[in-house]
XYZ file of C-alpha atoms in Angstrom:
388
model
C 24.970 -27.449 3.868
C 27.865 -29.532 3.158
C 31.405 -28.228 3.231
C 32.842 -27.175 -0.071
C 36.208 -28.263 -1.057
C 37.427 -24.775 -1.844
C 35.984 -23.072 1.706
C 37.343 -23.608 4.915
C 35.448 -23.164 8.288
C 36.050 -20.111 10.438
C 38.705 -20.874 13.423
C 37.373 -18.084 15.489
C 34.111 -19.747 17.022
C 34.171 -16.735 19.681
C 33.254 -14.125 17.196
C 30.737 -16.270 15.237
C 27.400 -17.454 16.255
C 25.795 -20.915 15.463
C 25.535 -20.165 11.684
C 29.272 -20.321 11.353
C 30.384 -23.835 10.699
C 32.567 -24.997 13.691
C 36.081 -25.869 12.944
C 37.935 -29.036 14.020
C 41.127 -30.800 12.760
C 39.066 -33.642 11.374
C 36.859 -31.606 9.252
C 39.318 -28.934 8.233
C 40.361 -29.765 4.659
C 43.753 -29.540 3.373
C 45.005 -27.071 0.742
C 42.912 -27.630 -2.407
C 45.118 -29.447 -4.955
C 45.531 -27.789 -8.288
C 43.707 -30.334 -10.168
C 40.628 -30.692 -7.962
C 37.410 -30.434 -10.265
C 35.619 -27.425 -9.790
C 31.965 -26.726 -10.928
C 32.196 -24.095 -13.920
C 30.124 -20.943 -12.865
C 28.330 -19.045 -15.359
C 30.288 -16.181 -17.024
C 31.123 -13.395 -14.795
C 29.062 -10.159 -14.464
C 30.555 -7.277 -16.324
C 32.058 -4.698 -13.991
C 29.725 -1.875 -14.971
C 26.479 -4.144 -14.591
C 24.024 -2.020 -12.550
C 22.549 -4.828 -10.648
C 25.578 -5.226 -8.410
C 24.999 -2.226 -5.927
C 28.026 -3.324 -3.861
C 30.009 -6.290 -3.159
C 32.843 -6.626 -0.559
C 34.709 -9.058 1.570
C 35.186 -8.505 5.455
C 37.226 -9.871 7.862
C 37.015 -9.112 11.703
C 34.057 -6.712 10.895
C 36.433 -4.540 8.437
C 36.306 -4.278 4.627
C 39.380 -5.861 3.274
C 38.399 -5.880 -0.529
C 35.840 -4.517 -2.843
C 35.432 -6.740 -5.976
C 33.854 -5.314 -8.964
C 32.337 -8.730 -10.362
C 30.623 -11.553 -8.598
C 33.625 -13.588 -9.985
C 36.258 -11.627 -8.264
C 34.237 -11.614 -4.937
C 33.979 -15.386 -5.110
C 37.852 -15.654 -5.611
C 38.408 -12.971 -3.014
C 36.414 -15.060 -0.418
C 38.105 -18.132 -1.171
C 41.260 -16.651 -0.319
C 39.956 -15.420 2.989
C 38.922 -18.505 4.909
C 37.989 -16.324 7.957
C 36.075 -13.646 5.619
C 32.596 -12.839 4.966
C 30.926 -11.809 1.890
C 28.308 -9.043 1.664
C 26.963 -8.790 -2.028
C 24.036 -6.138 -2.825
C 22.243 -6.556 -5.984
C 19.120 -4.875 -7.538
C 16.946 -6.693 -10.021
C 19.897 -9.179 -10.723
C 19.945 -11.209 -14.165
C 18.922 -14.983 -14.029
C 22.690 -15.751 -14.850
C 23.966 -13.702 -12.096
C 21.691 -15.435 -9.402
C 22.581 -18.820 -10.896
C 26.297 -18.171 -10.713
C 25.457 -17.170 -6.827
C 23.555 -20.433 -6.375
C 26.548 -22.416 -7.838
C 28.992 -20.575 -5.661
C 27.053 -20.646 -2.304
C 24.908 -23.907 -2.839
C 21.782 -21.894 -2.582
C 18.325 -23.953 -3.114
C 16.786 -23.688 -6.297
C 13.408 -22.751 -4.803
C 14.891 -19.854 -3.079
C 16.421 -18.672 -6.260
C 13.251 -19.062 -8.135
C 11.729 -16.850 -5.694
C 14.166 -14.336 -5.694
C 14.023 -14.145 -9.451
C 10.221 -13.941 -9.712
C 9.703 -11.449 -6.829
C 6.235 -10.664 -5.565
C 6.440 -13.066 -2.716
C 4.962 -12.701 0.711
C 7.214 -11.886 3.713
C 8.704 -15.116 4.904
C 11.509 -17.047 6.818
C 12.772 -20.300 5.436
C 15.952 -22.317 6.032
C 17.679 -24.576 3.671
C 20.380 -26.457 5.496
C 22.976 -23.701 6.915
C 21.418 -20.776 4.751
C 18.454 -18.921 5.702
C 16.202 -17.462 3.036
C 14.424 -14.233 4.082
C 11.584 -12.015 2.075
C 10.880 -8.703 3.491
C 8.282 -6.072 2.399
C 9.975 -2.696 2.683
C 7.915 0.424 2.523
C 8.427 4.429 2.116
C 6.048 7.152 2.166
C 5.941 9.492 -1.136
C 5.035 12.900 0.180
C 4.514 14.438 -3.405
C 1.983 11.615 -4.240
C 0.897 11.121 -0.768
C 1.032 7.264 -1.120
C 2.889 4.338 -0.006
C 5.594 2.657 -2.317
C 6.290 -0.898 -1.324
C 9.746 -2.702 -2.170
C 10.683 -6.113 -1.895
C 13.923 -7.688 -0.479
C 15.108 -11.147 -0.579
C 18.196 -12.369 1.607
C 20.225 -15.242 1.547
C 22.307 -15.864 4.827
C 24.931 -18.373 5.181
C 27.878 -19.245 7.376
C 30.125 -16.639 5.486
C 28.087 -14.828 3.299
C 25.077 -12.419 3.119
C 23.249 -11.685 -0.424
C 20.500 -9.143 -0.762
C 18.321 -8.991 -3.662
C 16.411 -5.866 -3.920
C 13.157 -5.253 -6.182
C 11.860 -1.815 -5.991
C 13.084 1.426 -4.559
C 13.198 0.610 -0.627
C 14.989 -0.117 1.291
C 18.366 1.869 1.064
C 20.495 -0.651 2.194
C 23.693 1.590 1.642
C 22.970 3.432 4.775
C 22.914 -0.162 6.658
C 26.114 -1.238 5.276
C 27.737 2.132 6.248
C 26.523 1.903 9.618
C 27.750 -1.599 10.130
C 31.238 -0.919 8.948
C 31.439 2.034 11.167
C 30.918 -0.482 14.193
C 33.182 -3.397 12.984
C 33.024 -5.195 16.414
C 29.107 -5.640 15.596
C 29.813 -6.547 12.117
C 32.632 -9.236 13.096
C 29.735 -11.286 14.871
C 29.147 -12.395 11.188
C 26.173 -12.343 8.555
C 23.379 -12.758 11.182
C 24.454 -9.258 12.439
C 23.966 -7.694 9.049
C 20.703 -9.650 8.877
C 19.385 -7.937 11.981
C 20.722 -4.542 10.931
C 18.638 -5.049 7.767
C 15.837 -5.930 9.464
C 16.026 -2.932 11.855
C 16.299 -0.788 8.720
C 13.162 -2.052 7.153
C 11.237 -1.923 10.488
C 12.559 1.595 11.045
C 11.678 2.481 7.612
C 7.963 1.689 8.496
C 7.816 4.618 10.975
C 7.665 7.723 8.305
C 5.018 5.501 6.475
C 2.704 5.363 9.609
C 3.204 8.946 10.301
C 2.266 9.782 6.814
C -0.609 7.697 6.913
C -1.903 9.000 10.205
C -1.609 12.349 8.538
C -3.546 11.297 5.677
C -6.335 9.832 7.730
C -6.612 13.183 9.746
C -6.842 15.272 6.220
C -9.556 12.385 5.058
C -11.550 12.971 8.107
C -11.663 16.769 7.598
C -12.602 16.278 3.923
C -15.583 13.652 4.881
C -17.115 16.226 7.096
C -16.623 18.911 4.745
C -18.400 16.933 2.076
C -15.445 16.784 -0.559
C -16.776 14.457 -3.204
C -13.327 13.142 -3.994
C -12.752 11.663 -0.723
C -14.324 8.536 -1.211
C -11.729 7.500 -3.800
C -8.906 8.623 -1.569
C -10.346 6.459 1.223
C -10.395 3.540 -1.105
C -6.634 4.011 -2.355
C -5.719 4.261 1.158
C -7.409 1.165 2.254
C -5.670 -0.821 -0.363
C -2.637 0.478 0.824
C -3.269 -0.531 4.237
C -3.931 -4.095 3.235
C -0.455 -3.991 1.487
C 0.965 -2.611 4.907
C -0.706 -5.339 6.667
C 0.609 -8.108 4.286
C 4.329 -6.507 4.994
C 4.093 -6.411 8.802
C 2.031 -9.172 10.030
C 4.256 -12.198 8.740
C 7.159 -10.319 9.866
C 6.029 -10.593 13.546
C 5.970 -14.367 13.427
C 9.326 -14.458 11.351
C 10.961 -12.519 14.151
C 9.559 -14.463 17.100
C 10.700 -17.802 15.027
C 14.376 -16.266 14.904
C 14.059 -15.475 18.538
C 13.077 -19.127 19.267
C 16.290 -20.391 17.864
C 18.680 -18.206 19.753
C 19.672 -21.300 22.098
C 19.707 -23.682 19.146
C 22.144 -21.757 16.904
C 24.183 -19.882 19.778
C 23.163 -16.233 18.629
C 25.294 -13.768 20.155
C 23.662 -11.992 23.241
C 23.961 -8.558 21.780
C 22.174 -9.849 18.747
C 19.545 -11.223 20.778
C 18.782 -7.880 22.298
C 18.682 -6.226 18.745
C 16.317 -8.626 17.792
C 13.866 -8.298 20.487
C 13.960 -4.460 19.914
C 13.156 -4.928 16.206
C 10.291 -7.472 17.308
C 8.755 -5.024 19.687
C 9.139 -2.111 16.796
C 7.274 -4.199 14.358
C 4.529 -5.428 16.880
C 3.876 -1.944 17.573
C 3.888 -0.953 13.876
C 1.472 -4.091 12.998
C -0.762 -2.662 15.583
C -0.817 0.764 14.304
C -1.721 -0.444 10.808
C -4.467 -2.759 12.018
C -6.070 0.436 13.637
C -5.272 2.287 10.292
C -7.439 -0.265 8.714
C -10.228 -0.290 11.122
C -10.218 3.547 11.397
C -10.649 3.738 7.465
C -13.470 1.284 7.753
C -15.153 3.268 10.029
C -14.402 6.594 7.954
C -15.872 4.934 5.076
C -19.251 4.074 6.749
C -19.466 7.646 8.203
C -19.028 8.870 4.623
C -21.386 6.587 3.252
C -23.941 7.883 5.977
C -23.121 11.474 5.287
C -23.475 10.965 1.459
C -26.857 9.233 1.942
C -27.951 12.163 4.205
C -26.928 14.813 1.606
C -28.786 12.774 -0.944
C -31.760 12.725 1.016
C -31.670 16.140 1.832
C -31.180 17.103 -1.777
C -34.353 14.703 -2.669
C -36.147 16.521 -0.117
C -35.311 19.850 -1.636
C -36.336 18.419 -5.043
C -39.604 17.188 -3.818
C -40.251 20.656 -1.943
C -39.242 22.480 -5.067
C -41.724 20.247 -7.291
C -44.436 20.832 -4.673
C -44.080 24.565 -4.868
C -43.988 24.657 -8.598
C -47.080 22.364 -8.579
C -48.793 24.986 -6.300
C -47.772 27.616 -8.820
C -49.162 25.631 -11.729
C -52.367 25.304 -9.913
C -52.760 29.013 -9.309
C -51.988 29.790 -13.029
C -54.175 27.257 -14.236
C -57.058 28.367 -12.052
C -56.609 31.943 -13.195
C -56.379 30.950 -16.815
C -59.853 28.915 -16.281
C -61.551 32.051 -14.547
C -60.272 34.191 -17.436
C -61.391 31.740 -20.248
C -64.981 31.700 -18.956
C -65.864 35.382 -19.894
C -63.947 34.870 -23.077
C -66.055 31.952 -24.131
C -69.181 33.935 -23.318
C -68.209 36.940 -25.247
C -67.016 34.897 -28.177
C -70.384 33.368 -28.624
C -72.312 36.521 -28.304
C -69.926 38.251 -30.311
C -70.600 35.808 -33.386
C -72.108 37.946 -36.555
C -75.298 35.899 -37.562
C -78.606 37.593 -38.245
C -80.886 34.702 -36.984
C -79.193 34.753 -33.537
C -81.524 34.418 -30.499
C -81.516 36.849 -28.157
C -79.916 39.117 -30.709
C -82.617 41.893 -30.530
C -83.320 41.263 -26.730
C -83.096 44.296 -24.632
C -81.529 42.807 -21.739
C -79.149 40.666 -23.601
C -75.715 42.714 -22.669
C -76.535 42.756 -18.914
C -77.437 39.192 -19.120
C -73.992 38.148 -21.055
C -72.013 40.231 -18.549
C -73.976 38.842 -15.482
C -73.326 35.390 -16.894
C -69.481 36.168 -17.246
C -69.431 37.379 -13.582
C -71.280 34.376 -12.308
C -69.090 31.829 -14.074
C -66.032 33.731 -12.847
C -67.213 33.770 -9.353
C -68.138 30.239 -9.419
C -64.954 28.968 -10.554
C -63.040 31.222 -8.010
C -64.938 29.798 -5.387
C -64.573 26.137 -6.581
C -60.807 26.531 -6.842
C -60.625 28.368 -3.507
C -62.209 25.541 -1.921
C -59.701 23.356 -3.338
C -56.971 25.435 -2.112
C -55.798 26.045 -5.607
C -55.877 29.768 -4.927
């Protein structure tokens, strides 16, 4: 990034890393003349605008100013050539980001990404400025779900700008911790960047524990036959896909930062911090991969159990239908047996004078014998066919 006429490089090379522009008599500009042309920044943000969460100027790791507007922050930083600005924003407006871009010479593509959000985790360098996108996560106990937030970070030689989209992460605790260790914050904006990386990765730990608890509960529900467990598995699987998208790129990003230690003269203490963060995010990424595999296996087991349950229900229905058919056969058989004497009796009971066998002395015994013969014959037939 080219040197702006209103900003001087830091003379304390021992406290800053390679991101701080080197100081030399040749490139140290003289005091700015009053008539020097300045790009007109957009109108300053009102002091009560909620998008500016916190804005501070530091010198030697200690807060020396807490401006209430972006314009005041710019002016105060110009007055402190050895200072560092840390600006925290939450869902800023387009004019606010454009004012930051004009002041700190931010690349328009990075500014566009910060405005639109919904970016994948990535690390890009535009001259002396790093642009970092992180996906933070937090576990909501009440809803038993994972909430994802997005964080965009601009890191320059003497400034750090955070643009937060969503509820996570809470950077106020990171700022307080860094202010309590001024010797670490005095290392420059990259120290604050590593602290933010550490906070985001540490925020994954409660999420991992919450997801592990959910998976244990899901396993119990699967073998208990809870019908709502399939939906819960599906929703948790989708959250794990998002979790993978947040953690997998972060592993490569951290290794990329580690590869630039020598080139950019990163402080040894910061190198240790970054290696520790890289170890944690690698472990988290492996756990998330394991969760996805476990959920896939649980879903397969659940589908198998559901299929077995359906087969058992179908078998029970078939058995019930078979038993019902057997009962119908018995009822039909007895109905046919009882219908035969009724038919004979009905025929012999008709009141006609010119009927054969009407005056036959053996007519009554013959009718009874005929009824008995028909009933016995039907009984034997149905018995032979196992209907009775």
